[in-house]
Amino acid sequence: MIEFTDVHFSYHGTIRALDGVTFTIGEGEIVSLMGENGAGKTTIIRHANGLLKPQRGRVVVDGTDTKNATVAELSRKVGVIFQSPDNMFFLQTVYDEVAFALRKFGYTPKEVEERVSEVLRFFGLERYRDRSPFTLSGGEKKRLSIAIVAAWNPKYLLIDEPTVGQDVTYRRLLVQLLNEFANEGKTIVISTHDVEFVADLRPRVILVSRGRVIADGSARDVLTDEELLKRASLVMPQVPQLLRSIPKSGVNFKLLGVEEGAREIVRLFSRG
Amino acid sequence: MSLSIIQGLKYRDLGTWLHRLDPRVKLSISIYLLALALLYNELYRGILVMSVSIICFIGVLLSTGKVLRPFLYTLRGGLPIVMLVVIIQLLSITLVDPSHLVYSTVAYAVRFIAFISSFTLFFLTTSPDEVGLTLQHLRVPPLYTFTLVMAIKFAPLLADEVQMIIDAQRSRGVEFERGNPIRRLRSLFAVFIPLIVNALRRSYELAEALEVKCFGANEKRTSYRTLKFGRRDALTMGSATVILFALVMVRFSELSINVL
Amino acid sequence: MRAIEVRNLSYRYPGQSDYALLDLNLNVDEGEIVLLTGPSGCGKSSLIRCINGLIPQMYGGQYEGEVRVLGLNPAVTPTRVMSKHVGTVFQNPDNQLFALSVEGDVAFSLENLGLQRDDIEKRVREALERVGISELRKRSTFELSGGQKQKVAIASILALSPKILLLDEPTSSLDPLSARSLIETLVELRRRDELTVMIAEHKTELLAPIADKMVVMDNGTVIDEGHPREVIERAIRFNYAINVPKVSQLSALLSEYLNSSIYLEVRDLVDALSEIGCSD
Ligand SMILES: Nc1ncnc2c1ncn2[C@@H]1O[C@H](COP(=O)(O)OP(=O)(O)OP(=O)(O)O)[C@@H](O)[C@H]1O
Ligand SMILES: Nc1ncnc2c1ncn2[C@@H]1O[C@H](COP(=O)(O)OP(=O)(O)OP(=O)(O)O)[C@@H](O)[C@H]1O
Ligand SMILES: [Mg+2]
Ligand SMILES: [Mg+2]
């Protein structure tokens, strides 16, 4: 369980980033943090593994206050993927990047070898094994950064902007992967602006604006509430946006998927 | 460890009166202070009093500019060098005049601190661009000016890079915060090689950025910011100069022997 | 007139055996907005680097074929000279910012062009307003959120008023409202100044409706190009590995009602549905 209680944080004591953030995320949940640029999403994520410590309030992960643990201790359980993948790399090859934490966490050389191969294959990066991570394309870098953390199987996975630079194949894979993780009882927190991705993933959505939580609910409810979306500089996903604009009474527009949207429209036709 | 030491040394425009003061005035005051620390050099002629006053003066000034903390970090960073000065002093003085050992050691150490403090006033409250402009006004050749400005700008970039590598490593289980000093030192060493590699890469990326930002595309580069010497600057400069003169007079008059 | 002409371009990064670009051909007319899309790693960023000349000038590697940009050859024209006319926004804004303050960063390229101070002041103000970050003007570029950094990078290049704008996933970290307003700015600049825009993006739903041309790449070469509506139609039919706007996916599912037309915008699909009786 991740618990934020009235968390306040300012950078250098001057730039206010979090202004009393409170929420609780339980096991097996998938949560998406959404909100305008500069809302505080990244700052929240950096609090979860103790990279930042609240200046007021508390962050508690599995009963441990992050103030009483080091980042290294927390990271075994709490995997954080940074917004800019370049900031995660510090080794010479893709292979070493993935292997690094596994070695730290006591995997045997054979286990390391197997796990790295497996993860690189899953993320479609095996042919870059011996390349420098900095020579990958933008999307490949992002994928590598997720692979690095997924490799050691942390119980909590926090991904800042997972879809940046990703094509359709990988976005589908990601939806599938995150759901599998959640089914295994892992907790997933992502931060994203990508409303169409959220419409596919259908997580619980925590809307952040100017350092505060302004809404917390299902993707279906939050992403179809025009007023709320506007406050967080978001737009409605295309399917509900379309259904809402159909000039006919009795349209259920709280639908996010393409198929269910199409069925609703067919229903409208058959109603005459 | 959050590397707050490095964070503290980054220039940040806090918009206080000290930040807005014309950099030439700040540079002059810094030079004045250095000159004073140099002039009051003889034992029993106020070396200790003067050095302590300079440090306190800088401290008070900087606190009005909200940059006291970075100043203290700088001092802490300078501590090893001060220790070196103390040791050299101890050795040399013992040979010359063993009777005033403690006093003179302290006095020279403090004077040294006054030395290194004198320019923090300028650098902590002046943006690299202003540093460049100041040098330009002093007719330093543009190539040197630009190189210096880039060097000053690159420092916080490197600091950022160190912080990122440390964050990336501790997010993958490397312990920097606890454990015995030797292990922590080992962790820190692990940062060096990636730092050098990344700094190289970073400079390469900067070169790309310079290209797409047309650096060197025109013979003549203009400057968006200019230095304006206002009334407040004149006033500050005036009073500083008067005080400097007074203190120089004191130093060279017989007065000093009696007063200090 | 042709703004960009690429002939039989092939390129390998130094020390790589795979081609990042392979026998690529492309024409872009002046005043066109071109959407460049394709799976991750297909060569979009590499193509952009060939157009502004960073490839081969900064990267080296093995380069064949010919590129013409506004009549110049970027492989030999110094990039800093090309950049007077061709503005580039990199995929990762971190790599592009280096002046310490936001306004300093935006002013930097203008200073390099030797513009007068009043002119610089005006352009900086306008550019910051356009991307909506006037209040960040005095902030340090290190102390911004991901999206804010991306906005500064965009403002810096807009301030240059280039003739051609190369944008590498410029909306990847922008919130949707900011992304929309960037697109509106591009459309306006194209109308006002005949700006040519080439924009690499995965978010086709954002760009396809306003682009004049959509180019799909795969494995370092162009596999399809044309009007966005036609390309999207083929993307659905032949299952290209690119994002297809949800509206278009919906139109495909409803093809028996819609006479097989594919729509790119919510508004258009709503109109089409009302026309065929889906209204009160
Ligand atoms: N390193 C930093 N130093 C100082 N201020 C910062 C720093 N990082 C972020 N900020 C500021 O803190 C606030 C919150 O930033 P944060 O990065 O959490 O936003 P975000 O919601 O992740 O935005 P984005 O969607 O653009 O990534 C912003 O006002 C930002 O300018
Ligand atoms: N500096 C480099 N050195 C070696 N190979 C590189 C370098 N940069 C990119 N590549 C490789 O060239 C190919 C094309 O990369 P490019 O960055 O152009 O892709 P992209 O289409 O922009 O992808 P994305 O959408 O993920 O950003 C990829 O296979 C990539 O791994
Ligand atoms: Mg962020
Ligand atoms: Mg790219």
Short mmCIF file of C-alpha atoms in Angstrom, two decimals, chain A residues 81 85 88-89 94 98 119-128 136-151 159 161-167 169-171 173-174 177, chain C residues 39-42 44 202:
data_model
loop_
_atom_site.label_atom_id
_atom_site.label_comp_id
_atom_site.label_asym_id
_atom_site.label_seq_id
_atom_site.Cartn_x
_atom_site.Cartn_y
_atom_site.Cartn_z
CA ILE A 81 11.05 4.84 -14.13
CA PRO A 85 15.09 7.88 -19.96
CA MET A 88 18.49 6.57 -16.05
CA PHE A 89 21.48 5.36 -18.02
CA VAL A 94 22.15 -2.10 -22.91
CA VAL A 98 19.55 -4.26 -17.24
CA VAL A 119 13.40 -8.97 -20.55
CA LEU A 120 15.24 -7.68 -23.60
CA ARG A 121 13.33 -10.12 -25.77
CA PHE A 122 10.01 -9.06 -24.29
CA PHE A 123 10.72 -5.38 -24.95
CA GLY A 124 12.07 -6.02 -28.44
CA LEU A 125 15.59 -4.85 -27.62
CA GLU A 126 17.67 -8.00 -27.88
CA ARG A 127 19.49 -6.89 -31.00
CA TYR A 128 20.76 -3.81 -29.14
CA LEU A 136 18.98 4.08 -29.19
CA SER A 137 16.03 5.89 -30.73
CA GLY A 138 13.75 7.88 -28.42
CA GLY A 139 11.12 5.17 -28.12
CA GLU A 140 13.70 2.41 -27.69
CA LYS A 141 15.27 4.35 -24.81
CA LYS A 142 11.95 4.60 -23.05
CA ARG A 143 11.37 0.89 -23.49
CA LEU A 144 14.81 0.09 -22.13
CA SER A 145 14.17 2.24 -19.09
CA ILE A 146 11.04 0.23 -18.33
CA ALA A 147 12.84 -3.05 -19.02
CA ILE A 148 15.57 -2.14 -16.53
CA VAL A 149 13.11 -1.82 -13.68
CA ALA A 150 10.69 -4.55 -14.69
CA ALA A 151 13.67 -6.93 -14.65
CA ILE A 159 6.32 4.78 -14.59
CA GLU A 161 5.08 8.86 -19.06
CA PRO A 162 5.23 5.23 -20.25
CA THR A 163 3.88 5.87 -23.76
CA VAL A 164 6.28 8.57 -24.92
CA GLY A 165 7.66 7.65 -28.33
CA GLN A 166 5.78 4.34 -28.46
CA ASP A 167 4.07 2.93 -31.51
CA THR A 169 2.39 -2.44 -31.07
CA TYR A 170 4.17 -1.49 -27.93
CA ARG A 171 1.24 0.44 -26.50
CA LEU A 173 1.93 -4.73 -25.18
CA LEU A 174 2.13 -2.24 -22.36
CA LEU A 177 1.86 -6.12 -19.36
CA PRO C 39 7.06 2.46 -35.68
CA SER C 40 9.64 3.23 -33.03
CA GLY C 41 13.16 2.98 -34.45
CA CYS C 42 12.07 3.30 -38.09
CA LYS C 44 12.25 9.44 -38.21
CA HIS C 202 3.04 8.96 -33.06
#
